[in-house]
Tab-separated table of N, CA and C in Angstrom:
chain	number	residue	atom	x	y	z
M	28	MET	N	13.519	6.915	50.524
M	28	MET	CA	13.607	7.469	51.806
M	28	MET	C	12.993	8.872	51.728
M	29	THR	N	12.314	9.090	52.798
M	29	THR	CA	11.580	10.355	52.934
M	29	THR	C	12.464	11.549	53.537
M	30	ASP	N	12.441	12.587	52.805
M	30	ASP	CA	13.169	13.766	53.335
M	30	ASP	C	12.609	14.226	54.553
M	31	MET	N	13.510	14.477	55.532
M	31	MET	CA	13.071	15.087	56.875
M	31	MET	C	13.634	16.505	56.958
M	32	ILE	N	12.755	17.216	57.433
M	32	ILE	CA	12.942	18.723	57.682
M	32	ILE	C	13.039	18.914	59.197
M	33	HIS	N	14.144	19.721	59.737
M	33	HIS	CA	14.106	20.104	61.043
M	33	HIS	C	13.543	21.441	61.254
M	34	ILE	N	12.716	21.341	62.408
M	34	ILE	CA	11.896	22.602	62.559
M	34	ILE	C	11.921	22.787	64.162
M	35	THR	N	12.142	23.986	64.535
M	35	THR	CA	12.106	24.256	65.983
M	35	THR	C	10.641	24.705	66.376
M	36	CYS	N	10.187	24.234	67.445
M	36	CYS	CA	8.830	24.531	67.934
M	36	CYS	C	8.804	26.014	68.402
M	37	PRO	N	7.894	26.804	67.928
M	37	PRO	CA	7.838	28.183	68.329
M	37	PRO	C	7.323	28.245	69.775
M	38	ALA	N	6.727	27.301	70.440
M	38	ALA	CA	6.228	27.435	71.750
M	38	ALA	C	7.320	26.879	72.818
M	39	CYS	N	7.847	25.752	72.563
M	39	CYS	CA	8.849	25.232	73.623
M	39	CYS	C	10.323	25.077	73.167
M	40	GLN	N	10.589	25.479	71.880
M	40	GLN	CA	11.830	25.397	71.307
M	40	GLN	C	12.406	24.121	71.106
M	41	ALA	N	11.629	23.035	71.115
M	41	ALA	CA	12.160	21.655	70.882
M	41	ALA	C	12.443	21.455	69.509
M	42	LYS	N	13.384	20.682	69.029
M	42	LYS	CA	13.815	20.427	67.767
M	42	LYS	C	12.920	19.265	67.332
M	43	ASN	N	12.244	19.444	66.118
M	43	ASN	CA	11.263	18.353	65.602
M	43	ASN	C	11.857	18.047	64.130
M	44	ARG	N	11.628	16.752	63.897
M	44	ARG	CA	11.879	16.330	62.446
M	44	ARG	C	10.556	15.863	61.863
M	45	ILE	N	10.295	16.466	60.618
M	45	ILE	CA	9.057	16.322	60.095
M	45	ILE	C	9.218	15.766	58.711
M	46	PRO	N	8.561	14.879	58.114
M	46	PRO	CA	8.696	14.455	56.689
M	46	PRO	C	8.284	15.671	55.859
M	47	ALA	N	9.102	15.984	54.883
M	47	ALA	CA	8.739	17.122	53.982
M	47	ALA	C	7.401	17.003	53.474
M	48	ALA	N	7.059	15.797	53.075
M	48	ALA	CA	5.733	15.613	52.468
M	48	ALA	C	4.640	15.999	53.414
M	49	LYS	N	4.762	16.028	54.676
M	49	LYS	CA	3.683	16.231	55.467
M	49	LYS	C	3.811	17.692	56.250
M	50	LEU	N	4.567	18.607	55.694
M	50	LEU	CA	4.702	19.939	56.126
M	50	LEU	C	3.246	20.596	55.997
M	51	GLY	N	2.517	20.397	55.020
M	51	GLY	CA	1.245	20.971	54.787
M	51	GLY	C	0.144	20.444	55.644
M	52	ALA	N	0.321	19.480	56.396
M	52	ALA	CA	-0.659	18.708	57.214
M	52	ALA	C	-0.860	19.172	58.562
M	53	LYS	N	-0.386	20.386	58.905
M	53	LYS	CA	-0.522	21.136	60.149
M	53	LYS	C	0.244	20.336	61.309
M	54	PRO	N	1.412	20.083	61.148
M	54	PRO	CA	2.104	19.152	62.087
M	54	PRO	C	2.261	19.893	63.475
M	55	SER	N	2.304	19.114	64.604
M	55	SER	CA	2.462	19.644	65.812
M	55	SER	C	3.805	19.252	66.522
M	56	CYS	N	4.167	19.833	67.623
M	56	CYS	CA	5.398	19.639	68.117
M	56	CYS	C	5.412	18.168	69.014
M	57	GLY	N	6.412	17.405	68.780
M	57	GLY	CA	6.408	16.122	69.521
M	57	GLY	C	6.588	16.217	70.973
M	58	ALA	N	7.067	17.385	71.515
M	58	ALA	CA	7.219	17.508	72.853
M	58	ALA	C	5.933	18.201	73.614
M	59	CYS	N	5.435	19.268	72.936
M	59	CYS	CA	4.418	20.015	73.682
M	59	CYS	C	3.203	20.030	72.888
M	60	LYS	N	3.136	19.497	71.824
M	60	LYS	CA	2.014	19.331	70.935
M	60	LYS	C	1.396	20.764	70.338
M	61	ALA	N	2.150	21.737	70.511
M	61	ALA	CA	1.735	23.074	69.873
M	61	ALA	C	2.037	22.922	68.345
M	62	ALA	N	1.178	23.776	67.710
M	62	ALA	CA	1.380	23.810	66.244
M	62	ALA	C	2.760	24.321	65.736
M	63	LEU	N	3.454	23.643	64.823
M	63	LEU	CA	4.697	24.136	64.309
M	63	LEU	C	4.516	25.110	63.385
M	64	PHE	N	3.364	25.339	62.819
M	64	PHE	CA	3.062	26.450	61.885
M	64	PHE	C	1.774	27.122	62.412
M	65	PRO	N	1.881	28.017	63.455
M	65	PRO	CA	0.810	28.642	63.947
M	65	PRO	C	0.138	29.518	63.018
M	66	ASP	N	-1.212	29.996	63.348
M	66	ASP	CA	-1.899	30.741	62.394
M	66	ASP	C	-1.493	32.108	62.309
M	67	ALA	N	-0.602	32.602	63.241
M	67	ALA	CA	-0.028	34.020	63.221
M	67	ALA	C	1.465	33.888	63.359
M	68	PRO	N	2.193	35.006	63.109
M	68	PRO	CA	3.633	35.033	63.419
M	68	PRO	C	3.852	34.742	64.867
M	69	PHE	N	4.862	34.055	65.232
M	69	PHE	CA	5.186	33.802	66.657
M	69	PHE	C	6.245	34.709	67.103
M	70	GLU	N	6.208	34.988	68.451
M	70	GLU	CA	7.226	35.941	69.047
M	70	GLU	C	8.441	35.233	69.431
M	71	LEU	N	9.543	35.950	69.078
M	71	LEU	CA	10.929	35.352	69.484
M	71	LEU	C	11.660	36.305	70.370
M	72	ASP	N	12.461	35.680	71.174
M	72	ASP	CA	13.547	36.408	72.077
M	72	ASP	C	14.827	36.120	71.498
M	73	GLU	N	15.882	36.584	71.926
M	73	GLU	CA	17.265	36.383	71.375
M	73	GLU	C	17.509	34.888	71.380
M	74	ALA	N	17.322	34.121	72.477
M	74	ALA	CA	17.653	32.775	72.513
M	74	ALA	C	16.838	31.962	71.533
M	75	GLY	N	15.495	32.326	71.531
M	75	GLY	CA	14.701	31.587	70.481
M	75	GLY	C	15.098	31.886	69.029
M	76	LEU	N	15.420	32.997	68.795
M	76	LEU	CA	16.090	33.436	67.416
M	76	LEU	C	17.314	32.589	67.077
M	77	ASN	N	18.178	32.503	67.946
M	77	ASN	CA	19.369	31.787	67.859
M	77	ASN	C	19.156	30.322	67.639
M	78	ARG	N	18.195	29.888	68.341
M	78	ARG	CA	17.825	28.346	68.194
M	78	ARG	C	17.214	28.169	66.844
M	79	HIS	N	16.359	29.008	66.370
M	79	HIS	CA	15.746	28.817	65.114
M	79	HIS	C	16.735	28.909	63.899
M	80	LEU	N	17.677	29.851	64.095
M	80	LEU	CA	18.729	30.012	63.083
M	80	LEU	C	19.591	28.924	63.005
M	81	LYS	N	19.896	28.333	64.198
M	81	LYS	CA	20.733	27.156	64.216
M	81	LYS	C	20.255	25.848	63.595
M	82	THR	N	19.015	25.511	63.943
M	82	THR	CA	18.473	24.292	63.634
M	82	THR	C	17.394	24.178	62.409
M	83	ASP	N	16.646	25.300	62.248
M	83	ASP	CA	15.627	25.183	61.284
M	83	ASP	C	16.134	25.159	59.776
M	84	GLU	N	15.524	24.255	59.011
M	84	GLU	CA	15.811	24.151	57.637
M	84	GLU	C	14.785	24.760	56.714
M	85	LEU	N	13.951	25.493	57.182
M	85	LEU	CA	12.932	26.316	56.414
M	85	LEU	C	13.300	27.639	56.444
M	86	PRO	N	12.945	28.452	55.539
M	86	PRO	CA	13.235	29.916	55.578
M	86	PRO	C	12.467	30.499	56.708
M	87	LEU	N	13.069	31.541	57.398
M	87	LEU	CA	12.333	32.190	58.440
M	87	LEU	C	12.396	33.719	58.175
M	88	LEU	N	11.280	34.462	58.202
M	88	LEU	CA	11.139	35.809	58.090
M	88	LEU	C	10.910	36.512	59.329
M	89	VAL	N	11.815	37.288	59.796
M	89	VAL	CA	11.589	38.008	61.104
M	89	VAL	C	11.271	39.443	60.949
M	90	ASP	N	10.196	39.848	61.680
M	90	ASP	CA	9.807	41.263	61.631
M	90	ASP	C	10.344	41.820	62.920
M	91	PHE	N	11.321	42.782	62.862
M	91	PHE	CA	11.938	43.473	63.935
M	91	PHE	C	11.111	44.790	64.152
M	92	TRP	N	10.546	44.871	65.253
M	92	TRP	CA	9.479	45.886	65.494
M	92	TRP	C	9.664	46.511	67.011
M	93	ALA	N	8.782	47.421	67.279
M	93	ALA	CA	8.793	47.924	68.725
M	93	ALA	C	7.343	48.422	68.897
M	94	PRO	N	6.880	48.213	70.109
M	94	PRO	CA	5.373	48.666	70.374
M	94	PRO	C	5.086	50.155	70.169
M	95	TRP	N	6.169	50.977	70.405
M	95	TRP	CA	5.837	52.398	70.001
M	95	TRP	C	5.834	52.841	68.584
M	96	CYS	N	6.225	52.065	67.674
M	96	CYS	CA	6.354	52.353	66.374
M	96	CYS	C	5.016	52.181	65.666
M	97	GLY	N	4.483	53.346	65.152
M	97	GLY	CA	3.261	53.281	64.490
M	97	GLY	C	3.376	52.442	63.216
M	98	PRO	N	4.287	52.634	62.223
M	98	PRO	CA	4.321	51.808	61.081
M	98	PRO	C	4.473	50.337	61.320
M	99	CYS	N	5.122	49.928	62.516
M	99	CYS	CA	5.271	48.641	62.885
M	99	CYS	C	3.764	48.012	63.234
M	100	ARG	N	3.139	48.852	64.041
M	100	ARG	CA	1.721	48.348	64.383
M	100	ARG	C	0.865	48.251	63.114
M	101	ALA	N	1.025	49.180	62.236
M	101	ALA	CA	0.164	49.189	60.975
M	101	ALA	C	0.455	48.106	60.192
M	102	MET	N	1.756	47.529	60.000
M	102	MET	CA	2.191	46.523	59.149
M	102	MET	C	1.854	45.048	59.885
M	103	ALA	N	1.576	44.977	61.118
M	103	ALA	CA	1.334	43.672	61.831
M	103	ALA	C	0.290	42.861	61.173
M	104	PRO	N	-0.855	43.497	60.870
M	104	PRO	CA	-1.900	42.660	60.259
M	104	PRO	C	-1.462	42.156	58.909
M	105	MET	N	-0.824	42.845	58.142
M	105	MET	CA	-0.286	42.529	56.814
M	105	MET	C	0.758	41.459	56.889
M	106	PHE	N	1.587	41.468	57.877
M	106	PHE	CA	2.652	40.497	58.160
M	106	PHE	C	1.997	39.118	58.550
M	107	ALA	N	0.869	39.187	59.390
M	107	ALA	CA	0.095	38.000	59.755
M	107	ALA	C	-0.615	37.492	58.468
M	108	GLN	N	-1.166	38.264	57.663
M	108	GLN	CA	-1.771	37.720	56.364
M	108	GLN	C	-0.729	37.000	55.556
M	109	ALA	N	0.382	37.671	55.309
M	109	ALA	CA	1.510	37.092	54.595
M	109	ALA	C	1.976	35.743	55.193
M	110	SER	N	1.933	35.614	56.397
M	110	SER	CA	2.371	34.391	57.083
M	110	SER	C	1.430	33.280	56.878
M	111	ARG	N	0.036	33.600	56.764
M	111	ARG	CA	-0.947	32.473	56.420
M	111	ARG	C	-0.800	32.082	54.967
M	112	GLU	N	-0.438	33.142	54.083
M	112	GLU	CA	-0.365	32.802	52.658
M	112	GLU	C	0.806	31.959	52.414
M	113	MET	N	1.867	32.091	53.097
M	113	MET	CA	3.183	31.499	52.693
M	113	MET	C	3.457	30.239	53.507
M	114	ALA	N	2.748	29.890	54.551
M	114	ALA	CA	2.943	28.743	55.378
M	114	ALA	C	2.618	27.497	54.519
M	115	PRO	N	3.334	26.416	54.603
M	115	PRO	CA	4.391	26.146	55.480
M	115	PRO	C	5.739	26.324	54.747
M	116	ALA	N	5.812	26.900	53.616
M	116	ALA	CA	7.057	27.125	52.964
M	116	ALA	C	7.992	28.121	53.719
M	117	VAL	N	7.620	29.057	54.412
M	117	VAL	CA	8.257	30.010	55.041
M	117	VAL	C	7.599	30.175	56.495
M	118	ARG	N	8.415	30.261	57.429
M	118	ARG	CA	7.908	30.687	58.788
M	118	ARG	C	8.087	32.118	59.081
M	119	PHE	N	7.149	32.655	59.902
M	119	PHE	CA	7.065	34.039	60.212
M	119	PHE	C	7.204	34.327	61.605
M	120	ALA	N	8.117	35.182	62.114
M	120	ALA	CA	8.289	35.504	63.541
M	120	ALA	C	8.555	36.919	63.653
M	121	LYS	N	8.215	37.399	64.917
M	121	LYS	CA	8.274	38.731	65.323
M	121	LYS	C	9.360	38.898	66.548
M	122	LEU	N	10.124	39.794	66.537
M	122	LEU	CA	11.054	40.153	67.691
M	122	LEU	C	10.834	41.635	68.016
M	123	ASP	N	10.725	41.809	69.272
M	123	ASP	CA	10.421	43.208	69.810
M	123	ASP	C	11.815	43.699	70.200
M	124	THR	N	12.333	44.723	69.347
M	124	THR	CA	13.705	45.308	69.562
M	124	THR	C	13.765	46.138	70.677
M	125	GLU	N	12.610	46.533	71.379
M	125	GLU	CA	12.673	47.371	72.530
M	125	GLU	C	12.992	46.540	73.648
M	126	GLN	N	12.522	45.208	73.746
M	126	GLN	CA	12.795	44.314	74.910
M	126	GLN	C	14.086	43.601	74.547
M	127	HIS	N	14.532	43.404	73.370
M	127	HIS	CA	15.716	42.600	73.119
M	127	HIS	C	16.665	43.577	72.294
M	128	GLN	N	17.213	44.537	72.926
M	128	GLN	CA	18.081	45.544	72.206
M	128	GLN	C	19.441	45.031	71.763
M	129	ALA	N	19.886	43.995	72.393
M	129	ALA	CA	21.178	43.301	71.978
M	129	ALA	C	21.004	42.835	70.541
M	130	VAL	N	19.803	42.285	70.250
M	130	VAL	CA	19.518	41.724	68.839
M	130	VAL	C	19.648	42.827	67.911
M	131	GLY	N	18.988	43.979	68.227
M	131	GLY	CA	19.068	45.233	67.313
M	131	GLY	C	20.459	45.520	67.007
M	132	SER	N	21.223	45.500	67.986
M	132	SER	CA	22.718	45.938	67.721
M	132	SER	C	23.515	44.801	66.994
M	133	ARG	N	23.216	43.596	67.299
M	133	ARG	CA	23.903	42.435	66.616
M	133	ARG	C	23.599	42.458	65.141
M	134	PHE	N	22.272	42.800	64.746
M	134	PHE	CA	21.942	42.812	63.300
M	134	PHE	C	21.995	44.246	62.744
M	135	GLN	N	22.705	45.100	63.440
M	135	GLN	CA	22.701	46.513	63.021
M	135	GLN	C	21.448	47.137	62.546
M	136	ILE	N	20.481	46.986	63.262
M	136	ILE	CA	19.121	47.560	62.942
M	136	ILE	C	19.153	49.074	63.117
M	137	ARG	N	18.907	49.777	62.125
M	137	ARG	CA	18.906	51.252	62.169
M	137	ARG	C	17.493	51.920	62.063
M	138	GLY	N	16.552	51.130	61.617
M	138	GLY	CA	15.195	51.584	61.515
M	138	GLY	C	14.235	50.460	61.545
M	139	ILE	N	12.920	50.724	62.059
M	139	ILE	CA	11.998	49.762	62.096
M	139	ILE	C	10.732	50.340	61.440
M	140	PRO	N	9.860	49.438	60.926
M	140	PRO	CA	9.975	48.031	60.887
M	140	PRO	C	10.908	47.582	60.002
M	141	LEU	N	11.594	46.519	60.268
M	141	LEU	CA	12.515	45.717	59.474
M	141	LEU	C	12.404	44.318	59.353
M	142	ILE	N	12.312	43.874	58.076
M	142	ILE	CA	12.093	42.413	57.967
M	142	ILE	C	13.409	41.815	57.549
M	143	ILE	N	13.857	40.693	58.060
M	143	ILE	CA	15.022	40.004	57.632
M	143	ILE	C	14.789	38.565	57.264
M	144	LEU	N	14.992	38.120	56.079
M	144	LEU	CA	14.795	36.775	55.553
M	144	LEU	C	16.117	35.968	55.837
M	145	PHE	N	15.892	34.850	56.574
M	145	PHE	CA	16.918	33.858	56.753
M	145	PHE	C	16.590	32.641	56.184
M	146	ASP	N	17.706	32.022	55.628
M	146	ASP	CA	17.466	30.643	55.060
M	146	ASP	C	18.650	29.770	55.556
M	147	HIS	N	18.373	28.657	56.223
M	147	HIS	CA	19.500	27.856	56.743
M	147	HIS	C	20.355	28.602	57.645
M	148	GLY	N	19.777	29.557	58.442
M	148	GLY	CA	20.564	30.342	59.448
M	148	GLY	C	21.406	31.531	58.952
M	149	ARG	N	21.246	31.745	57.675
M	149	ARG	CA	22.059	32.817	57.212
M	149	ARG	C	21.124	33.885	56.689
M	150	GLU	N	21.537	35.100	56.868
M	150	GLU	CA	20.641	36.359	56.136
M	150	GLU	C	20.687	36.288	54.691
M	151	VAL	N	19.583	36.324	54.142
M	151	VAL	CA	19.443	36.392	52.741
M	151	VAL	C	19.174	37.788	52.110
M	152	ALA	N	18.263	38.544	52.980
M	152	ALA	CA	17.917	39.795	52.469
M	152	ALA	C	17.299	40.543	53.594
M	153	ARG	N	17.197	41.792	53.537
M	153	ARG	CA	16.527	42.672	54.563
M	153	ARG	C	15.808	43.895	53.923
M	154	GLN	N	14.736	44.328	54.452
M	154	GLN	CA	13.870	45.433	53.881
M	154	GLN	C	13.360	46.226	55.040
M	155	ALA	N	13.666	47.606	55.026
M	155	ALA	CA	13.194	48.461	56.040
M	155	ALA	C	11.845	49.164	55.497
M	156	GLY	N	11.002	49.392	56.459
M	156	GLY	CA	9.816	50.166	55.983
M	156	GLY	C	8.652	49.191	56.063
M	157	ALA	N	7.342	49.781	56.196
M	157	ALA	CA	6.134	49.012	56.233
M	157	ALA	C	5.740	48.633	54.852
M	158	MET	N	5.234	47.406	54.790
M	158	MET	CA	4.791	46.851	53.451
M	158	MET	C	3.543	46.152	53.586
M	159	ASN	N	2.760	46.061	52.555
M	159	ASN	CA	1.353	45.195	52.708
M	159	ASN	C	1.661	43.812	52.422
M	160	ALA	N	0.755	42.995	52.615
M	160	ALA	CA	0.853	41.637	52.508
M	160	ALA	C	1.391	41.145	51.088
M	161	GLY	N	0.903	41.739	50.038
M	161	GLY	CA	1.342	41.314	48.671
M	161	GLY	C	2.805	41.753	48.443
M	162	GLN	N	3.165	42.940	48.906
M	162	GLN	CA	4.648	43.301	48.880
M	162	GLN	C	5.407	42.380	49.719
M	163	ILE	N	4.988	41.878	50.808
M	163	ILE	CA	5.867	41.065	51.583
M	163	ILE	C	6.038	39.725	51.025
M	164	THR	N	4.981	39.108	50.466
M	164	THR	CA	5.068	37.723	49.831
M	164	THR	C	5.812	37.872	48.518
M	165	GLY	N	5.730	38.898	47.836
M	165	GLY	CA	6.426	39.189	46.455
M	165	GLY	C	7.954	39.218	46.804
M	166	TRP	N	8.247	40.060	47.864
M	166	TRP	CA	9.718	40.273	48.257
M	166	TRP	C	10.271	38.928	48.709
M	167	VAL	N	9.681	38.211	49.463
M	167	VAL	CA	10.048	36.911	50.019
M	167	VAL	C	10.367	36.058	48.744
M	168	ARG	N	9.369	35.777	47.904
M	168	ARG	CA	9.486	34.842	46.808
M	168	ARG	C	10.705	35.450	45.899
M	169	GLN	N	10.904	36.518	45.619
M	169	GLN	CA	11.930	37.117	44.812
M	169	GLN	C	13.345	36.823	45.514
M	170	HIS	N	13.497	36.838	46.825
M	170	HIS	CA	14.722	36.600	47.379
M	170	HIS	C	15.057	35.117	47.628
M	171	LEU	N	14.016	34.246	47.673
M	171	LEU	CA	14.266	32.828	47.830
M	171	LEU	C	14.620	32.168	46.421
M	172	LYS	N	14.183	32.822	45.425
M	172	LYS	CA	14.627	32.291	44.037
M	172	LYS	C	16.132	32.596	43.755
M	173	ALA	N	16.626	33.727	44.312
M	173	ALA	CA	18.015	34.010	44.031
M	173	ALA	C	19.000	33.186	44.546
């Protein structure tokens, strides 16, 4: 029997079941046909984050940032590069803490940029401060092994 993985579509939030063996084949959403693993980190709002944490069976790395934050803007291309290197094993998303302040409070965010790694809906690790792509991928691999 083929292992099925549940993944939430970053575009329409529909729940998808994908055979684990086909994750690397650039699967698309059954509802809206959008890529389930886009070429860049996808934007989340609070409802989207809740949905991904509730249903996704793959690790999710979220960059909590704000448009006025210089280090956040500087880290954005590095985060995107790390996303391309780690897909489809890890999904990468961004959440604007300026627009979604309740999320910042809920996760007790004291400084940005802040990345939080979630696995099966629970927080695994967090790291504040800008990092380059190699540091991001190394940090994720280190915490997923634990």
